[in-house]
mmCIF file of C-alpha atoms and ligand atoms in Angstrom:
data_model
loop_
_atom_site.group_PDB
_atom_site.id
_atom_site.type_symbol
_atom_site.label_atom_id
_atom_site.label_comp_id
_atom_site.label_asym_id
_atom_site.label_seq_id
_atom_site.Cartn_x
_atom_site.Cartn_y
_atom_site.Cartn_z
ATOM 1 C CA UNK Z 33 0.000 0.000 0.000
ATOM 2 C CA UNK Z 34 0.972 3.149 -1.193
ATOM 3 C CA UNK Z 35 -0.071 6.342 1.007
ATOM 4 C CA UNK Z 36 0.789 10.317 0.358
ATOM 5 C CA UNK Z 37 0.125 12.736 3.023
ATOM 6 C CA UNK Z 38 -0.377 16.358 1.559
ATOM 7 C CA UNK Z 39 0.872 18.344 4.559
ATOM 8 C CA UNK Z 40 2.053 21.961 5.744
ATOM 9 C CA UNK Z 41 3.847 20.348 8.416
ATOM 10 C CA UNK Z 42 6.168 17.317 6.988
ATOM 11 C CA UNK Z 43 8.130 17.169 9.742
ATOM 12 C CA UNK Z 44 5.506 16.030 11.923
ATOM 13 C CA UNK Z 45 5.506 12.670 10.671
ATOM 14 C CA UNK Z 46 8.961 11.690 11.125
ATOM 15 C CA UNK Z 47 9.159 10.140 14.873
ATOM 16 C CA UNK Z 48 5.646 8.449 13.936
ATOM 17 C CA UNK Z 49 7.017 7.095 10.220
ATOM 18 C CA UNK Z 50 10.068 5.668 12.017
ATOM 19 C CA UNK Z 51 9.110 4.267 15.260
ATOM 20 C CA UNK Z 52 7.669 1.054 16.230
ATOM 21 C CA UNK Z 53 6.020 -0.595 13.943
ATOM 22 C CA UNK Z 54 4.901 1.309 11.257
ATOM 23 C CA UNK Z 55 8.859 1.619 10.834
ATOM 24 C CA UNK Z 56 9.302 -1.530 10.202
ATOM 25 C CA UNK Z 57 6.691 -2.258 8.138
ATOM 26 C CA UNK Z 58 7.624 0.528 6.188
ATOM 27 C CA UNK Z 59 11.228 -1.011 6.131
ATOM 28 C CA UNK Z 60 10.226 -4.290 5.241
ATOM 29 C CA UNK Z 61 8.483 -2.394 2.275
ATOM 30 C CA UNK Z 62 5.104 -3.642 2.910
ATOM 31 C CA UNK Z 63 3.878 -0.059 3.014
ATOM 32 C CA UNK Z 64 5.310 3.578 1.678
ATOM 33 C CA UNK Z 65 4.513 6.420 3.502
ATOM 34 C CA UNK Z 66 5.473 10.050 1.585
ATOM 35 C CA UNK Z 67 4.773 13.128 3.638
ATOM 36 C CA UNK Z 68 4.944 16.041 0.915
ATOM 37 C CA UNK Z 69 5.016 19.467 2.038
ATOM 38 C CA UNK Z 70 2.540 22.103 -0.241
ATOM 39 C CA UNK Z 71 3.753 25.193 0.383
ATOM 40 C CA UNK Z 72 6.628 24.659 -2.045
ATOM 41 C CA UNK Z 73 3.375 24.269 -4.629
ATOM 42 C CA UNK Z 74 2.299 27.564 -3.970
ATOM 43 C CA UNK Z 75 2.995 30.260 -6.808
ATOM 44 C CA UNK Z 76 2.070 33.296 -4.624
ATOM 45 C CA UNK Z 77 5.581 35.278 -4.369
ATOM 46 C CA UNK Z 78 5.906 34.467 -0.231
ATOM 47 C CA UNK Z 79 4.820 30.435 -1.081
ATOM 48 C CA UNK Z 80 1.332 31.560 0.884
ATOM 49 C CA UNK Z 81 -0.907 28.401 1.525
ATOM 50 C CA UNK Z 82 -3.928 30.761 3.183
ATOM 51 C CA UNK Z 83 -6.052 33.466 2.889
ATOM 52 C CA UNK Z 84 -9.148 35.408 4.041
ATOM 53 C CA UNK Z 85 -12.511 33.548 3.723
ATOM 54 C CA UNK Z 86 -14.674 35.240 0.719
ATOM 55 C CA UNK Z 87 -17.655 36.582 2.890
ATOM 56 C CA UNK Z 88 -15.569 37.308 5.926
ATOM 57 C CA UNK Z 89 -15.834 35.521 9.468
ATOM 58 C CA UNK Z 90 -13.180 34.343 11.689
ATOM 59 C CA UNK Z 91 -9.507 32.667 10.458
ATOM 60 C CA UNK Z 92 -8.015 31.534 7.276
ATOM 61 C CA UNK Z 93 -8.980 29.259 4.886
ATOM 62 C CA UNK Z 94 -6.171 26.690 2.782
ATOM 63 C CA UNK Z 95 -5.839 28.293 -0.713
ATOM 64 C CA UNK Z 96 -6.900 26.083 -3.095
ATOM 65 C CA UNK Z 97 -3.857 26.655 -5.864
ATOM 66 C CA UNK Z 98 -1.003 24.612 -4.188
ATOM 67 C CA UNK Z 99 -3.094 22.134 -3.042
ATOM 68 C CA UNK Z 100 -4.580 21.125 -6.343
ATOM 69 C CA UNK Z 101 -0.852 21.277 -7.651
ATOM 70 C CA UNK Z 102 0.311 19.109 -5.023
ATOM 71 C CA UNK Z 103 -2.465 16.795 -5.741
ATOM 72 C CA UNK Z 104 -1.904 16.291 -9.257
ATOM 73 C CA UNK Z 105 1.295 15.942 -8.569
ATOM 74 C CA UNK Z 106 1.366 12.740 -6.084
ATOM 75 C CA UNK Z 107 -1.817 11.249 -7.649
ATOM 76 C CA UNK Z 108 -1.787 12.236 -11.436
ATOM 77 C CA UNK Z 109 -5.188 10.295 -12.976
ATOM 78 C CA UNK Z 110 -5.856 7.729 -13.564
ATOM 79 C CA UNK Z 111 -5.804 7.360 -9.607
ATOM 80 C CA UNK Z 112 -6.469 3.922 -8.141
ATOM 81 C CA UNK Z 113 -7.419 4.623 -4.496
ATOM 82 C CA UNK Z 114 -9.003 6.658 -2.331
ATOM 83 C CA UNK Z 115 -8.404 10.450 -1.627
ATOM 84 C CA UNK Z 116 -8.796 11.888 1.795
ATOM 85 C CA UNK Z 117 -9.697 14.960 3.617
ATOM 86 C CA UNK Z 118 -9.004 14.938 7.425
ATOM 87 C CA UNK Z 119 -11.867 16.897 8.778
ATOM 88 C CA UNK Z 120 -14.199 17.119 11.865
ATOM 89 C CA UNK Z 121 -16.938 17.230 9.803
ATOM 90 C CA UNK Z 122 -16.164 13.901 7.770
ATOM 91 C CA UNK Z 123 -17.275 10.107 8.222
ATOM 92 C CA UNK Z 124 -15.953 9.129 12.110
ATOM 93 C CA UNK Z 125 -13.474 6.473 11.209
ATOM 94 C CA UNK Z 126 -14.260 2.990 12.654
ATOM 95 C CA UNK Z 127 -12.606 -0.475 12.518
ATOM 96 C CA UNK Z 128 -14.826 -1.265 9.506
ATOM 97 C CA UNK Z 129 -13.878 1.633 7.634
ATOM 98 C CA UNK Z 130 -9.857 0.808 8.140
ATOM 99 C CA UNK Z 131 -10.771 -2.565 7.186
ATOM 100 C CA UNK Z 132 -12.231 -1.261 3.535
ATOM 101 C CA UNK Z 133 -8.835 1.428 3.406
ATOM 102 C CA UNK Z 134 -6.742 -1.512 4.183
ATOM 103 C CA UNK Z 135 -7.871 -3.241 0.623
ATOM 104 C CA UNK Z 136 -6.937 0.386 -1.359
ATOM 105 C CA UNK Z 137 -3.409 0.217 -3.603
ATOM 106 C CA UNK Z 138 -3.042 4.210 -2.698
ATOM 107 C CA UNK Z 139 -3.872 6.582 0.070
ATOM 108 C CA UNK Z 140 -3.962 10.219 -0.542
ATOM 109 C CA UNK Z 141 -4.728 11.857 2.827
ATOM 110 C CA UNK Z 142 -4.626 15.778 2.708
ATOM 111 C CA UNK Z 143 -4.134 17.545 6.000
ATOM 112 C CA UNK Z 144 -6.389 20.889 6.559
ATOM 113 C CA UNK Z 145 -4.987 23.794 8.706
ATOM 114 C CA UNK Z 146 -6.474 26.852 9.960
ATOM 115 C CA UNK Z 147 -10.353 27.111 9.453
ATOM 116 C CA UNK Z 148 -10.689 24.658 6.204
ATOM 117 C CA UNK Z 149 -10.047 24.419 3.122
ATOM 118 C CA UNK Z 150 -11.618 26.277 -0.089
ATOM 119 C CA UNK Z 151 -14.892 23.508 -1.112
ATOM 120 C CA UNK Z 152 -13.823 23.741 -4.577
ATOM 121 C CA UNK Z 153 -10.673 21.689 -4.215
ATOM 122 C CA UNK Z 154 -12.568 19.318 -2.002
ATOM 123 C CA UNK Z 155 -15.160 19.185 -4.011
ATOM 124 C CA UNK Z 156 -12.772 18.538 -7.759
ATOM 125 C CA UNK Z 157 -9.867 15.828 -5.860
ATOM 126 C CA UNK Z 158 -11.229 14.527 -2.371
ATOM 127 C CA UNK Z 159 -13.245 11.156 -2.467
ATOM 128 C CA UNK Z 160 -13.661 11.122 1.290
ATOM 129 C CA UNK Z 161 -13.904 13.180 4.140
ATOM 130 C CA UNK Z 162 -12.591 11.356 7.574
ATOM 131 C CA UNK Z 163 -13.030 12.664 11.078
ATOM 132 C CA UNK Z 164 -11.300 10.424 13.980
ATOM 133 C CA UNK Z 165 -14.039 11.986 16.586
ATOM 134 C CA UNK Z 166 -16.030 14.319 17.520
ATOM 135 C CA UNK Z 167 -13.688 17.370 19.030
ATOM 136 C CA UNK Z 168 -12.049 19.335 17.031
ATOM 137 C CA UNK Z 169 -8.132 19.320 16.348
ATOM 138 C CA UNK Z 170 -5.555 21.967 15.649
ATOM 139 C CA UNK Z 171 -5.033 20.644 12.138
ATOM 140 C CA UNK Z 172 -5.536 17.219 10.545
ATOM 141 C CA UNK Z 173 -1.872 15.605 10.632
ATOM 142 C CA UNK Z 174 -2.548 14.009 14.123
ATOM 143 C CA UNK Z 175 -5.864 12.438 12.936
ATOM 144 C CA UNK Z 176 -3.686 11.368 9.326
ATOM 145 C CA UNK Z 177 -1.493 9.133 11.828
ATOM 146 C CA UNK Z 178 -4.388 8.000 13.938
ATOM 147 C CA UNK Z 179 -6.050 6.559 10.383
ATOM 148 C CA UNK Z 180 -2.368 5.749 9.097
ATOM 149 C CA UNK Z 181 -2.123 3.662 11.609
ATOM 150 C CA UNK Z 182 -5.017 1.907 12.262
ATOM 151 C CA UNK Z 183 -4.964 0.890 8.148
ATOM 152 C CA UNK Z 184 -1.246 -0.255 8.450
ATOM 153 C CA UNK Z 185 -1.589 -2.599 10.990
ATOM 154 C CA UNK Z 186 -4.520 -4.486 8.768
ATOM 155 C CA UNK Z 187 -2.615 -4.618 5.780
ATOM 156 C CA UNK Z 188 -1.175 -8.166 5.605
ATOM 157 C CA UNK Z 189 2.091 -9.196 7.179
ATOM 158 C CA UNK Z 190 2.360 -5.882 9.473
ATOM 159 C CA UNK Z 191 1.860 -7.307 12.206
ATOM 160 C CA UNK Z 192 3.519 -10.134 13.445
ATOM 161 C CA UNK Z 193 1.698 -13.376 14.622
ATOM 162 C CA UNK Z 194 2.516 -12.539 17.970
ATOM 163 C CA UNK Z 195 0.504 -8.856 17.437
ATOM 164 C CA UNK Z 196 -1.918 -10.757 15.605
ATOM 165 C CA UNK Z 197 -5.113 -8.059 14.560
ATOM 166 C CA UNK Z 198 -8.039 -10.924 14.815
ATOM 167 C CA UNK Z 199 -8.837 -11.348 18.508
ATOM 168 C CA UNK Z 200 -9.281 -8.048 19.716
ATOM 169 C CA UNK Z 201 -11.557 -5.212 20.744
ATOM 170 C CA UNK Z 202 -13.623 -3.865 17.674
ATOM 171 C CA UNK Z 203 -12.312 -6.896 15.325
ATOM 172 C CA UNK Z 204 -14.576 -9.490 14.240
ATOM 173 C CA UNK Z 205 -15.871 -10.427 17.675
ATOM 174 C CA UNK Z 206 -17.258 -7.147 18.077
ATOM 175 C CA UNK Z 207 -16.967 -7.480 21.732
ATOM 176 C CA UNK Z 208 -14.031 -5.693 24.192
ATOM 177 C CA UNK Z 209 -10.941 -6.972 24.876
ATOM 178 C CA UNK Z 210 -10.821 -9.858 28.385
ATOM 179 C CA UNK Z 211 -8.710 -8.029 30.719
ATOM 180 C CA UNK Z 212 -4.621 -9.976 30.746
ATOM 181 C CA UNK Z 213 -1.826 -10.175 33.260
ATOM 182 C CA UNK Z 214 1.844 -10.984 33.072
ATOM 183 C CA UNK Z 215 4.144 -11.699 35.507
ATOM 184 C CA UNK Z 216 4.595 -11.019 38.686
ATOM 185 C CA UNK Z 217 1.791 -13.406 40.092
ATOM 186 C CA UNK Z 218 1.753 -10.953 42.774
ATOM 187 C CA UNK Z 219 1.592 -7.426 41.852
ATOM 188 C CA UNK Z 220 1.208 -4.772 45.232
ATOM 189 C CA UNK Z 221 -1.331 -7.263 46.870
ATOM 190 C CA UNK Z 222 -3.252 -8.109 43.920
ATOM 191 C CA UNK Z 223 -3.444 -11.361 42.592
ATOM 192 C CA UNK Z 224 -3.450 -12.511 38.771
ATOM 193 C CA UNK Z 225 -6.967 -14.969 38.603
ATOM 194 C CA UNK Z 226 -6.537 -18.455 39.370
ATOM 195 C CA UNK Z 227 -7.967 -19.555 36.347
ATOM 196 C CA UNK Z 228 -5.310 -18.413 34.167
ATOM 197 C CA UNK Z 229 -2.501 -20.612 36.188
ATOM 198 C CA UNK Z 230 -4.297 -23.653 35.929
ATOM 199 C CA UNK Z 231 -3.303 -24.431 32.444
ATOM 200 C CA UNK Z 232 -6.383 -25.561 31.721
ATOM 201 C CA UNK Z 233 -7.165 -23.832 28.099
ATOM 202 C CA UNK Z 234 -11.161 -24.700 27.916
ATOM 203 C CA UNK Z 235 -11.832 -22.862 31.026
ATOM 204 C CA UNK Z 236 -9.145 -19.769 30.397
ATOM 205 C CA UNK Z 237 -11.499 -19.347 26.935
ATOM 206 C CA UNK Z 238 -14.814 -19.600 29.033
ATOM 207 C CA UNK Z 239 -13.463 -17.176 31.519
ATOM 208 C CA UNK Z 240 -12.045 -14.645 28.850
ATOM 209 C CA UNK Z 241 -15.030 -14.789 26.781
ATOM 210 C CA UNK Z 242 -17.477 -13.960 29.961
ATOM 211 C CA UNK Z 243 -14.710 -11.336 30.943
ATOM 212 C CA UNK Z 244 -14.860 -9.933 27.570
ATOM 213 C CA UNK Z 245 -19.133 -10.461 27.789
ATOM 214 C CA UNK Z 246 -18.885 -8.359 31.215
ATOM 215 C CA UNK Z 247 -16.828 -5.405 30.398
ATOM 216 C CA UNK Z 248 -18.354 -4.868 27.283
ATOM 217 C CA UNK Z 249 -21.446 -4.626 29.057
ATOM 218 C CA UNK Z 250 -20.175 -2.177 31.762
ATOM 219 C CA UNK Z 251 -18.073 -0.179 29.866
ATOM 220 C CA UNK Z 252 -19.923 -0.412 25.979
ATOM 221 C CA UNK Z 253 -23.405 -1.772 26.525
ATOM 222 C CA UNK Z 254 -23.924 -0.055 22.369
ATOM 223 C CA UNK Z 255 -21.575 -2.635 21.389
ATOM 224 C CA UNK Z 256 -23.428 -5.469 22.573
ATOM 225 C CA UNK Z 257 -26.630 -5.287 20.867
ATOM 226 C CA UNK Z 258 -24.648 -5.988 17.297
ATOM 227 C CA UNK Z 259 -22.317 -8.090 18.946
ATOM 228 C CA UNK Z 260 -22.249 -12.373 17.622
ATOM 229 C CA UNK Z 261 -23.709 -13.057 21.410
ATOM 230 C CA UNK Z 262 -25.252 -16.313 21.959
ATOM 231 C CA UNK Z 263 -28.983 -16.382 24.049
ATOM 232 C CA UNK Z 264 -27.435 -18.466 26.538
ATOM 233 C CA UNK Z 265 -24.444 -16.202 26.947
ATOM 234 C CA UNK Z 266 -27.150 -13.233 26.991
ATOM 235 C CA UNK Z 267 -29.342 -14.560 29.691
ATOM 236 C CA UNK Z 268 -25.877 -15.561 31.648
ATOM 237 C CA UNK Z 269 -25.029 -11.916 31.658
ATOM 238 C CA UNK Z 270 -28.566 -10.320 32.796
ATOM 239 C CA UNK Z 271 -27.983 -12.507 35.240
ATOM 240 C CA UNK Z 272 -24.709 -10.958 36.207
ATOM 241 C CA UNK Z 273 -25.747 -7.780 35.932
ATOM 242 C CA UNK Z 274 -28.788 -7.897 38.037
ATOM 243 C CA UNK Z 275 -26.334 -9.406 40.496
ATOM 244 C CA UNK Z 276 -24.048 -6.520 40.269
ATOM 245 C CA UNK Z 277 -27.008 -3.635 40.023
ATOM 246 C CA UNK Z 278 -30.361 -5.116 41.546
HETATM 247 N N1 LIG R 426 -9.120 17.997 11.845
HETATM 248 C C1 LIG R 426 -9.506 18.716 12.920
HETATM 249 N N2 LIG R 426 -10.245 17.976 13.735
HETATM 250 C C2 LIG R 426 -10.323 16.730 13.188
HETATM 251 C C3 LIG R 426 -10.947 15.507 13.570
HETATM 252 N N3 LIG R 426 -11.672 15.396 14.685
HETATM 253 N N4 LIG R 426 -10.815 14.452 12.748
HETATM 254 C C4 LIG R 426 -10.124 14.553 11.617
HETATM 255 N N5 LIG R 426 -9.504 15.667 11.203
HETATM 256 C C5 LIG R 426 -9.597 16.756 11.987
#
């Protein structure tokens, strides 16, 4: 997978491109991140990349110029992939959604500063608008390596077997992560459950899965009405719930 980050701030994506393990995926060539910088796009005689909003109201908007320059240049058509806008305002990125990016050849993923960006460029080269929440963000590079990263690690081979993407919170279970412990066996007084010493595999499974069961219901209760939850396992955890909340 290919991905091109259209940026006024390049530099913030170094640390993030190189540590961990979106490094070494990228070093193992299984993905290629690009940030490219648009002001050097801009042919306004200071390299501007804002201006006042026609209309007037409060801030700058991105000028559209450099970033349809930029644009063309890092995806010239035909362009197989999808083209991003990183904006409040866009689809809130989920665990589905990264799962559809994950299948794309190319990212482009353009990073908004200031108020916006003119419509007219969104409107000509953006195929999607993403938001990673609902709050609103300084500028859209932190919420390019929030989506950056939760792609990566879905396209094949990133992760290692022992990182494995399939058994975890929002994957295909659609239930929260079982709570884990490592060693010590004794950690300040508390105690790692019994259950998982025992070695005995059927039960650890039972226990994670009603672990899992009961803090998706405490902490996500929206999650478990879509959730693959069997009637048993449903009328197992009213049960625990009455007992916790009469
Ligand atoms: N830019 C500013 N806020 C944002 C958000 N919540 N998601 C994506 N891009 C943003």
């Amino acid at each position: 997978m290919k991905i091109e980050l259209l940026t006024i701030f390049p530099e913030m994506f170094s640390s993030f491109l190189d540590a961990s393990i979106i490094g070494r995926a990228r070093a193992n060539r299984l993905i290629d991140v690009h940030a490219t910088d648009i002001r050097p796009f801009s042919v306004s005689k200071h390299k501007n990349t804002d201006d006042y909003p026609f209309g007037g109201g409060a801030g700058m908007l991105m000028m559209p110029q450099p970033i349809a320059d930029a644009m063309r240049a890092v995806a010239p058509e035909p362009f197989h992939g999808k083209r991003i806008y990183m904006s409040p305002r866009g689809k809130t990125l989920t665990q589905e959604m990264a799962q559809q990016l994950a299948k794309e050849e190319n990212l482009v993923i353009l990073c908004g500063h200031y108020e916006g960006v003119d419509q007219r460029v969104l409107d000509k080269y953006i195929d999607m608008e993403v938001s990673i929440g609902d709050y609103v963000l300084t500028g859209g590079e932190t919420a390019a390596m929030v989506l950056i990263d939760c792609v990566s690690r879905l396209v094949p081979g990133v992760l290692g077997s022992s990182e494995s993407a399939a058994d975890e919170s929002f994957s295909s279970a659609g239930l929260l992560e079982y709570p884990q412990y490592t060693r010590p066996r004794v950690f300040e007084d508390m105690e790692v459950p019994d259950v998982l010493l025992n070695g005995d595999h059927k039960k650890i499974n039972q226990w994670r899965r009603e672990q899992s069961l009961l803090i998706t219901a405490k902490l996500r209760p929206d999650l478990l009405a879509a959730a693959p939850v069997t009637e048993k396992e449903r009328a197992w955890l009213a049960e625990q719930m009455e007992q916790v909340q009469p």
